[in-house]
Coordinates of C-alpha atoms and ligand atoms in Angstrom, one line a residue:
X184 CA 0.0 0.0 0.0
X185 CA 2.3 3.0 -1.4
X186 CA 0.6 5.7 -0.2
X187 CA -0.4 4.3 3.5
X188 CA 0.9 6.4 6.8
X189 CA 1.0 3.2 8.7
X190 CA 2.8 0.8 6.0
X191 CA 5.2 4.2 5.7
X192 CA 5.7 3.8 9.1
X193 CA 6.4 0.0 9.5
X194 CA 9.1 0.7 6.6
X195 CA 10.5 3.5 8.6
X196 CA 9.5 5.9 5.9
X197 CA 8.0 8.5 7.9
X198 CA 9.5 8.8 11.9
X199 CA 7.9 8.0 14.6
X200 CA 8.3 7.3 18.8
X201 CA 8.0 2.5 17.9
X202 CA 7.5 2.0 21.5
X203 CA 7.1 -1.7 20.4
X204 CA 8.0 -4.6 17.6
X205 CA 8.2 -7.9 16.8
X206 CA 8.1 -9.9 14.0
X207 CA 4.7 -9.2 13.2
X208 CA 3.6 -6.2 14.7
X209 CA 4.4 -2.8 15.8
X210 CA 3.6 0.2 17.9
X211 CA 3.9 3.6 18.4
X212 CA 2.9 6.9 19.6
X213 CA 0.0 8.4 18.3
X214 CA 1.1 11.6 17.1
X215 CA -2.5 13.9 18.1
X216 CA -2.8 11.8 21.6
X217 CA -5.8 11.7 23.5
X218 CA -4.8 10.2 27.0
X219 CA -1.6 10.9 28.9
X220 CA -0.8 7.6 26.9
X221 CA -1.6 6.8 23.5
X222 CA -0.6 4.4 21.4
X223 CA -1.2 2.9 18.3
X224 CA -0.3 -0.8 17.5
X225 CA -0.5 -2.3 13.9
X226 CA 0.1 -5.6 11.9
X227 CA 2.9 -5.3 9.7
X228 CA 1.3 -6.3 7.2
X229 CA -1.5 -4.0 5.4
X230 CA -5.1 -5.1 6.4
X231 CA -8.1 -2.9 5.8
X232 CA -10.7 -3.8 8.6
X233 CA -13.4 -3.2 6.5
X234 CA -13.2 -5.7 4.0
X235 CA -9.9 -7.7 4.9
X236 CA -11.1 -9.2 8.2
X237 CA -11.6 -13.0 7.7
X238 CA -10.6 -16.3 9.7
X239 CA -6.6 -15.9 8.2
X240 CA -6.5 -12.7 10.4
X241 CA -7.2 -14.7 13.8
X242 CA -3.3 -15.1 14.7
X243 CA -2.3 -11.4 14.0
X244 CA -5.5 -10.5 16.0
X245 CA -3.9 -12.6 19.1
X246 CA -0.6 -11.1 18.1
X247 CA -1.9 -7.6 18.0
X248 CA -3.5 -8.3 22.1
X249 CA -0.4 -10.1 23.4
X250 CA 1.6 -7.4 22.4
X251 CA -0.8 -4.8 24.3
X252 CA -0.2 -6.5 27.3
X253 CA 3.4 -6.1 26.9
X254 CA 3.4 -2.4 25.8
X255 CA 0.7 -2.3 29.2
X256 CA 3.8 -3.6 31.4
X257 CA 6.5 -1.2 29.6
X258 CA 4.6 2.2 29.5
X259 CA 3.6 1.2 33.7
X260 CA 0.2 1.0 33.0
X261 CA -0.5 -2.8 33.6
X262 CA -1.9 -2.9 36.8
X263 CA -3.7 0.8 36.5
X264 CA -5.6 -0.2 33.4
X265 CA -6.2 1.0 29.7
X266 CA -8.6 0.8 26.8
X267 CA -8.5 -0.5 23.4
X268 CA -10.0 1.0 20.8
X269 CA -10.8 -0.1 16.7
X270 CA -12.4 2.4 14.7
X271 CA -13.8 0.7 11.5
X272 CA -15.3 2.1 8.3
X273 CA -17.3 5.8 8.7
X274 CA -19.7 6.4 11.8
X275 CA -16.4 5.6 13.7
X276 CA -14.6 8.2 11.8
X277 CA -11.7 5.8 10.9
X278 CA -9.2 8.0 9.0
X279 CA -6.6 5.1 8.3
X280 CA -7.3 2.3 6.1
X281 CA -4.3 -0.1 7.8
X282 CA -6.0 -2.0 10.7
X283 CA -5.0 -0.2 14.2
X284 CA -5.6 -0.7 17.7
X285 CA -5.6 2.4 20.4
X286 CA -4.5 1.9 23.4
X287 CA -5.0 4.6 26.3
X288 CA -4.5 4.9 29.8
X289 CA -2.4 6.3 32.0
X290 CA -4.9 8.5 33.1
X291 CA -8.7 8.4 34.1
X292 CA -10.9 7.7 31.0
X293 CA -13.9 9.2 30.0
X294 CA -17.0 7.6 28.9
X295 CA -16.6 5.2 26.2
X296 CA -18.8 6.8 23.7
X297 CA -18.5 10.0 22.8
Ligands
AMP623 P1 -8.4 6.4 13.2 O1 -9.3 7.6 13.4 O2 -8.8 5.3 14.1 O3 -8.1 6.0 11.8 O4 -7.0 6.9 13.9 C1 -5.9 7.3 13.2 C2 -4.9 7.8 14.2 O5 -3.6 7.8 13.7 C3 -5.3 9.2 14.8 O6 -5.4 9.1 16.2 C4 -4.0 10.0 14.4 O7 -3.7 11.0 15.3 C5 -3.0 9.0 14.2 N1 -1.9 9.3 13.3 C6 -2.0 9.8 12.0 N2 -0.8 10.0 11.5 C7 0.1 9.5 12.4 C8 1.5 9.5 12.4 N3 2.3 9.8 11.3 N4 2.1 9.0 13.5 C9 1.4 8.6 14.6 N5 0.1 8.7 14.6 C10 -0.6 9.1 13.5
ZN624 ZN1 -0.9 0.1 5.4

């Protein structure tokens, strides 16, 4: 996907604060955060969720929550608690077509519908 933020970022195209990889997956700072922590954690690989979400995806999904966990224990925010977040298509206002998770904590959260 040429023109993708996310697949520039995976490539290291365009900076950004990876505050996590593996093999498969990677994660960084969201760069308009809204919580003292926000992060954004992505396949590698370019998936749209709107169309490209089928029984192949189940492993990268469990990749994608095992490595929350992890980035939980590193930022310190394991035991305080966070929230994941998938925006897909257009009444969640998804603006990036490259399956993403956000994560948030570090702070009290607001309601979970806005
Ligand atoms: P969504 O509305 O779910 O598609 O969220 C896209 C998120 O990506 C937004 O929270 C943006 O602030 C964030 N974002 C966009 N470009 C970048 C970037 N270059 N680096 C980090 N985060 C970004
Ligand atoms: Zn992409």
């Amino acid at each position: 996907m040429a023109e993708c933020i996310f697949c520039k970022i995976v490539q290291g195209q365009i900076p950004s604060e990876i505050v996590y990889e593996d093999d498969k997956v990677i994660a960084f700072r969201d760069i308009n955060p809204q919580a003292k922590i926000h992060i954004i954690i992505v396949p590698k690989k370019h998936i749209n969720p709107m169309n490209e979400i089928n029984e192949n995806q189940a492993e990268i999904m469990a990749n994608i929550f095992l490595a929350a966990k992890e980035i939980a224990k590193r930022q310190k925010i394991g035991q305080s608690g966070f929230r994941m977040i998938v925006n897909v298509g257009p009444d969640s206002g998804q603006e990036i077509e490259h399956l993403h998770f956000h994560l948030l904590g570090g702070e009290k959260l607001g309601k979970l519908v806005t």
